[in-house]
Tab-separated table of C-alpha atoms in Angstrom:
chain	number	residue	atom	x	y	z
O	1	ASP	CA	-49.384	-154.306	59.206
O	2	ILE	CA	-47.181	-153.363	62.167
O	3	MET	CA	-48.155	-150.546	64.523
O	4	GLY	CA	-50.144	-148.528	62.037
O	5	SER	CA	-47.695	-148.787	59.128
O	6	SER	CA	-49.468	-149.058	55.774
O	7	GLN	CA	-46.857	-151.526	54.490
O	8	GLU	CA	-46.750	-155.163	55.447
O	9	PHE	CA	-43.440	-156.834	56.142
O	10	ILE	CA	-42.047	-159.850	57.924
O	11	LEU	CA	-39.400	-159.997	60.643
O	12	GLU	CA	-37.108	-163.009	60.886
O	13	ARG	CA	-34.954	-163.662	63.929
O	14	ALA	CA	-31.442	-164.546	62.748
O	15	ALA	CA	-30.999	-167.189	65.471
O	16	GLY	CA	-34.187	-168.973	64.395
O	17	ALA	CA	-37.541	-169.430	66.072
O	18	GLY	CA	-37.761	-168.116	69.622
O	19	ILE	CA	-38.354	-165.128	71.839
O	20	VAL	CA	-36.598	-161.952	70.768
O	21	LYS	CA	-33.916	-160.930	73.259
O	22	PRO	CA	-31.972	-157.685	73.629
O	23	GLU	CA	-29.398	-157.225	70.859
O	24	ASP	CA	-30.886	-160.019	68.721
O	25	ALA	CA	-30.169	-159.683	65.012
O	26	VAL	CA	-33.431	-159.535	63.066
O	27	TYR	CA	-34.023	-159.234	59.305
O	28	LEU	CA	-36.615	-157.044	57.676
O	29	LYS	CA	-38.266	-158.953	54.829
O	30	ALA	CA	-39.865	-156.328	52.599
O	31	HIS	CA	-39.388	-153.254	50.441
O	32	THR	CA	-39.967	-150.305	52.762
O	33	GLN	CA	-38.577	-146.999	53.923
O	34	LYS	CA	-40.625	-147.008	57.095
O	35	TYR	CA	-39.355	-146.835	60.623
O	36	VAL	CA	-39.794	-150.155	62.402
O	37	GLU	CA	-41.995	-150.127	65.495
O	38	VAL	CA	-43.339	-153.429	66.772
O	39	SER	CA	-44.717	-152.624	70.217
O	40	ALA	CA	-47.295	-150.043	71.206
O	41	GLY	CA	-45.182	-149.201	74.249
O	42	GLY	CA	-42.061	-148.630	72.186
O	43	ALA	CA	-40.630	-151.984	73.264
O	44	VAL	CA	-38.945	-152.605	69.920
O	45	GLN	CA	-37.494	-149.839	67.796
O	46	ALA	CA	-35.055	-149.513	64.926
O	47	THR	CA	-33.599	-146.738	62.828
O	48	SER	CA	-34.849	-145.864	59.337
O	49	ILE	CA	-34.577	-148.721	56.881
O	50	ALA	CA	-33.082	-148.135	53.428
O	51	ARG	CA	-34.698	-149.423	50.248
O	52	GLY	CA	-34.050	-153.046	49.509
O	53	PRO	CA	-35.613	-156.495	49.880
O	54	GLU	CA	-33.629	-157.391	52.975
O	55	GLN	CA	-31.990	-155.116	55.517
O	56	LYS	CA	-30.378	-156.191	58.764
O	57	PHE	CA	-30.761	-154.239	61.984
O	58	THR	CA	-30.542	-154.777	65.747
O	59	LEU	CA	-33.566	-154.672	67.993
O	60	GLN	CA	-33.615	-152.824	71.286
O	61	VAL	CA	-35.988	-154.743	73.550
O	62	HIS	CA	-37.087	-152.632	76.510
O	63	ASP	CA	-39.828	-154.871	77.799
O	64	TYR	CA	-41.354	-158.274	77.182
O	65	SER	CA	-44.306	-158.788	74.864
O	66	PRO	CA	-45.815	-162.071	73.610
O	67	ARG	CA	-45.958	-160.417	70.153
O	68	LEU	CA	-42.175	-160.819	69.909
O	69	HIS	CA	-42.154	-164.609	69.856
O	70	LEU	CA	-41.299	-165.106	66.190
O	71	ALA	CA	-41.744	-168.271	64.193
O	72	ALA	CA	-39.229	-169.452	61.611
O	73	CYS	CA	-39.302	-167.681	58.243
O	74	THR	CA	-38.689	-169.356	54.891
O	75	ARG	CA	-36.140	-167.667	52.635
O	76	ASN	CA	-37.522	-166.430	49.321
O	77	THR	CA	-35.142	-166.864	46.386
O	78	THR	CA	-36.628	-164.096	44.258
O	79	GLN	CA	-34.792	-160.782	43.949
O	80	ASP	CA	-37.962	-158.756	43.453
O	81	PRO	CA	-37.726	-155.986	46.097
O	82	ASP	CA	-41.512	-155.830	46.408
O	83	GLN	CA	-41.812	-159.546	47.150
O	84	LEU	CA	-42.632	-160.292	50.778
O	85	PHE	CA	-40.963	-163.228	52.414
O	86	VAL	CA	-43.468	-165.823	53.550
O	87	LEU	CA	-43.949	-166.643	57.242
O	88	PRO	CA	-45.239	-170.210	57.645
O	89	MET	CA	-48.547	-170.502	59.452
O	90	ALA	CA	-48.102	-171.884	62.959
O	91	GLN	CA	-50.427	-174.531	64.343
O	92	PRO	CA	-53.280	-172.772	66.162
O	93	VAL	CA	-53.097	-172.823	69.938
O	94	VAL	CA	-56.306	-174.100	71.524
O	95	PRO	CA	-56.564	-172.326	74.881
O	96	SER	CA	-57.583	-174.292	77.934
O	97	THR	CA	-60.553	-173.008	79.882
O	98	ALA	CA	-60.849	-173.118	83.660
O	99	ASN	CA	-63.098	-176.200	83.331
O	100	SER	CA	-60.952	-178.135	80.826
O	101	PRO	CA	-59.121	-181.336	81.841
O	102	ILE	CA	-55.539	-180.810	82.946
O	103	ALA	CA	-53.589	-179.645	79.906
O	104	GLY	CA	-50.108	-180.850	80.865
O	105	HIS	CA	-47.719	-181.014	83.788
O	106	TYR	CA	-48.207	-178.676	86.766
O	107	GLY	CA	-45.461	-176.236	87.717
O	108	SER	CA	-44.947	-173.366	90.131
O	109	VAL	CA	-43.361	-169.932	89.720
O	110	ALA	CA	-42.350	-168.050	92.870
O	111	ASN	CA	-40.183	-165.122	91.721
O	112	PHE	CA	-42.070	-162.081	90.422
O	113	ALA	CA	-39.389	-159.529	91.306
O	114	GLY	CA	-37.438	-159.621	88.039
O	115	SER	CA	-38.334	-158.274	84.618
O	116	ALA	CA	-41.316	-159.016	82.412
O	117	LEU	CA	-38.927	-160.247	79.720
O	118	ASP	CA	-37.300	-162.760	82.080
O	119	MET	CA	-40.714	-163.990	83.218
O	120	GLY	CA	-41.768	-164.655	79.637
O	121	LEU	CA	-38.579	-166.640	79.061
O	122	THR	CA	-39.105	-168.606	82.283
O	123	VAL	CA	-42.614	-169.665	81.298
O	124	ARG	CA	-41.443	-170.694	77.818
O	125	ARG	CA	-38.569	-172.775	79.199
O	126	MET	CA	-40.879	-174.550	81.658
O	127	GLU	CA	-43.220	-175.468	78.827
O	128	GLU	CA	-40.461	-176.485	76.406
O	129	LYS	CA	-38.321	-178.498	78.861
O	130	PHE	CA	-40.965	-180.013	81.152
O	131	SER	CA	-44.232	-179.834	79.148
O	132	ILE	CA	-45.795	-177.679	81.861
O	133	ARG	CA	-49.139	-176.196	80.814
O	134	GLU	CA	-50.650	-175.604	84.263
O	135	PHE	CA	-48.778	-172.774	86.020
O	136	GLN	CA	-49.190	-171.820	89.666
O	137	ALA	CA	-48.238	-168.365	90.955
O	138	TRP	CA	-46.859	-169.121	94.436
O	139	GLY	CA	-46.580	-166.239	96.886
O	140	ALA	CA	-47.948	-163.662	94.451
O	141	PHE	CA	-50.433	-162.124	96.907
O	142	GLU	CA	-49.562	-159.385	99.407
O	143	THR	CA	-51.284	-160.427	102.644
O	144	PHE	CA	-53.145	-163.536	103.705
O	145	SER	CA	-56.328	-161.590	104.463
O	146	THR	CA	-56.811	-159.470	101.350
O	147	PRO	CA	-55.402	-159.074	97.822
O	148	PRO	CA	-53.357	-155.997	96.841
O	149	LEU	CA	-55.206	-152.768	96.138
O	150	GLU	CA	-56.205	-152.281	92.506
O	151	GLY	CA	-53.626	-150.302	90.544
O	152	LYS	CA	-50.758	-151.034	92.915
O	153	ASP	CA	-47.441	-151.362	91.042
O	154	SER	CA	-45.681	-153.681	93.502
O	155	TRP	CA	-45.950	-155.234	96.944
O	156	THR	CA	-44.114	-157.620	99.271
O	157	SER	CA	-45.652	-161.040	99.793
O	158	LYS	CA	-46.121	-162.076	103.420
O	159	LEU	CA	-45.787	-165.702	102.334
O	160	SER	CA	-42.498	-165.474	100.436
O	161	ASN	CA	-41.169	-162.159	101.828
O	162	ARG	CA	-40.315	-161.299	98.213
O	163	LEU	CA	-41.125	-158.323	96.048
O	164	VAL	CA	-43.921	-158.867	93.523
O	165	ARG	CA	-44.168	-156.540	90.528
O	166	ALA	CA	-47.584	-156.183	88.923
O	167	SER	CA	-46.011	-155.921	85.453
O	168	VAL	CA	-44.183	-159.231	85.937
O	169	LEU	CA	-47.341	-160.926	87.194
O	170	ALA	CA	-49.133	-159.688	84.062
O	171	ALA	CA	-46.317	-161.023	81.868
O	172	PHE	CA	-46.687	-164.395	83.625
O	173	THR	CA	-50.396	-164.758	82.883
O	174	ASP	CA	-50.017	-163.300	79.364
O	175	GLU	CA	-47.316	-165.788	78.400
O	176	VAL	CA	-49.195	-168.758	79.877
O	177	ALA	CA	-52.275	-167.750	77.880
O	178	ALA	CA	-50.161	-167.405	74.719
O	179	LEU	CA	-49.045	-171.020	75.214
O	180	GLY	CA	-52.655	-172.174	75.517
O	181	GLY	CA	-52.035	-173.102	79.154
O	182	ARG	CA	-53.695	-172.048	82.391
O	183	SER	CA	-52.453	-169.896	85.264
O	184	TRP	CA	-53.560	-170.370	88.861
O	185	LEU	CA	-53.260	-167.861	91.699
O	186	LEU	CA	-52.298	-169.642	94.917
O	187	VAL	CA	-54.444	-168.458	97.855
O	188	ASN	CA	-54.582	-170.119	101.273
O	189	ALA	CA	-58.230	-170.905	101.934
O	190	MET	CA	-57.757	-171.071	105.697
O	191	ALA	CA	-55.281	-168.284	106.485
O	192	THR	CA	-55.580	-164.672	107.612
O	193	ASP	CA	-52.994	-162.194	108.800
O	194	LEU	CA	-52.002	-162.607	112.433
O	195	GLY	CA	-54.555	-161.040	114.750
O	196	ASP	CA	-56.711	-159.660	111.927
O	197	ALA	CA	-59.937	-159.260	113.901
O	198	VAL	CA	-61.824	-157.770	110.948
O	199	ALA	CA	-61.023	-160.664	108.597
O	200	GLN	CA	-61.641	-163.245	111.319
O	201	ARG	CA	-65.051	-161.928	112.409
O	202	GLY	CA	-67.454	-164.853	112.664
O	203	ALA	CA	-64.717	-167.458	112.081
O	204	ILE	CA	-62.944	-169.808	114.482
O	205	VAL	CA	-59.162	-169.485	114.787
O	206	VAL	CA	-57.768	-172.951	115.447
O	207	ALA	CA	-53.998	-172.580	115.074
O	208	GLN	CA	-51.113	-170.591	113.606
O	209	SER	CA	-48.840	-171.429	110.684
O	210	HIS	CA	-45.133	-170.752	110.970
O	211	ASP	CA	-42.260	-169.919	108.659
O	212	LEU	CA	-39.146	-172.047	108.348
O	213	GLY	CA	-37.532	-170.171	111.224
O	214	GLY	CA	-40.387	-171.024	113.564
O	215	GLY	CA	-41.911	-167.549	113.597
O	216	ALA	CA	-45.686	-167.137	113.472
O	217	LEU	CA	-46.785	-166.435	109.890
O	218	ALA	CA	-50.603	-166.509	109.785
O	219	ASP	CA	-53.672	-167.425	111.796
O	220	ILE	CA	-55.528	-170.533	110.647
O	221	ILE	CA	-59.321	-170.617	110.639
O	222	ALA	CA	-61.811	-173.410	109.884
O	223	PRO	CA	-63.080	-172.703	106.345
O	224	ASP	CA	-66.670	-173.456	105.351
O	225	ALA	CA	-69.286	-172.150	102.921
O	226	ALA	CA	-69.868	-168.984	104.940
O	227	TRP	CA	-66.135	-168.243	104.882
O	228	ALA	CA	-66.088	-168.600	101.084
O	229	ILE	CA	-69.088	-166.294	100.668
O	230	ARG	CA	-67.268	-163.610	102.679
O	231	ASN	CA	-63.851	-163.974	101.067
O	232	ALA	CA	-63.806	-165.716	97.678
O	233	ALA	CA	-65.177	-162.837	95.590
O	234	LYS	CA	-62.349	-160.393	96.406
O	235	TRP	CA	-59.730	-162.967	95.482
O	236	GLY	CA	-61.627	-163.888	92.331
O	237	LYS	CA	-61.738	-160.240	91.273
O	238	PHE	CA	-57.978	-159.902	91.792
O	239	ALA	CA	-57.313	-163.120	89.864
O	240	VAL	CA	-59.487	-162.102	86.902
O	241	SER	CA	-58.071	-158.560	86.751
O	242	ASN	CA	-54.567	-160.011	86.494
O	243	GLY	CA	-55.420	-162.521	83.765
O	244	PHE	CA	-55.459	-165.725	85.822
O	245	SER	CA	-57.486	-168.744	84.730
O	246	GLY	CA	-58.577	-169.344	88.315
O	247	ILE	CA	-57.551	-169.813	91.933
O	248	HIS	CA	-55.635	-172.696	93.487
O	249	TRP	CA	-57.159	-172.861	96.972
O	250	GLU	CA	-54.465	-174.198	99.287
O	251	THR	CA	-55.108	-175.879	102.644
O	252	LEU	CA	-52.778	-177.110	105.374
O	253	GLY	CA	-54.513	-180.351	106.241
O	254	ASP	CA	-56.630	-181.152	109.286
O	255	LEU	CA	-53.911	-180.138	111.784
O	256	GLY	CA	-54.357	-183.197	113.954
O	257	GLY	CA	-58.151	-183.030	113.837
O	258	LYS	CA	-58.399	-179.376	114.913
O	259	LEU	CA	-60.229	-178.264	111.778
O	260	THR	CA	-62.723	-181.138	111.900
O	261	THR	CA	-63.448	-180.382	115.545
O	262	ALA	CA	-63.992	-176.709	114.677
O	263	GLY	CA	-66.497	-177.628	111.924
O	264	ALA	CA	-64.387	-177.059	108.817
O	265	ASP	CA	-66.185	-177.935	105.569
O	266	ILE	CA	-63.767	-177.872	102.644
O	267	PRO	CA	-66.253	-179.220	100.041
O	268	GLY	CA	-68.769	-176.618	101.170
O	269	PHE	CA	-66.139	-173.903	100.901
O	270	LEU	CA	-65.236	-174.901	97.331
O	271	ARG	CA	-68.866	-175.088	96.187
O	272	ALA	CA	-69.636	-171.670	97.658
O	273	ALA	CA	-66.463	-170.200	96.145
O	274	LEU	CA	-67.553	-170.970	92.583
């Protein structure tokens, strides 16, 4: 049953198993006169299909959806127009939870300015070529102090100075979940925006981090349990609302003993952040 149609039918990608791409040739494997609609958002559409057991048409893919990753389809030799072609059952994907052992290699994605379709392809290639199952979203936040406002369509990351599209970030976490992998939002546990007195209230600023050009990028504070209690929840809410498995809390080391001197307590921060 596809998008409310009362008839069941199978789609087979002519090029074989894989993600459907714009202009892909796809076969309809059933007797039907229905219009073909595969995505609730109108992502895949086709013109009316004539009667017959097998009709060929071209998909127009407007956006990425995990639903469009098609498995191989066996060819039925019967000529009965009411006979469905059989789609082999794929092996079930066992999703990893946030507390599971590491599921595979660890990889990072830093470009969220493209299309949702391209992001889905990127995640698939990383898994297929390098067996990556743990995916980090690097530079996906807006500022060091706070996550983007809920419902915001896009923002520019202060870490990467790149555009981040919310739809692409959602495609990233959706595709990782479809693979049975885990996605991790990178957040610096010890950074705030430069001179952010509100965020830094009650904390000790010990240094500044700099970009590759030597310019000041963020203020560095000494994280501890109290810092986590004040800040972890807002980042956790953002991570969950965008489909992440959890947060990768980044640190910058002890900075020559400055953090130890200032009373930093990384284990205490992590325990309080849970």
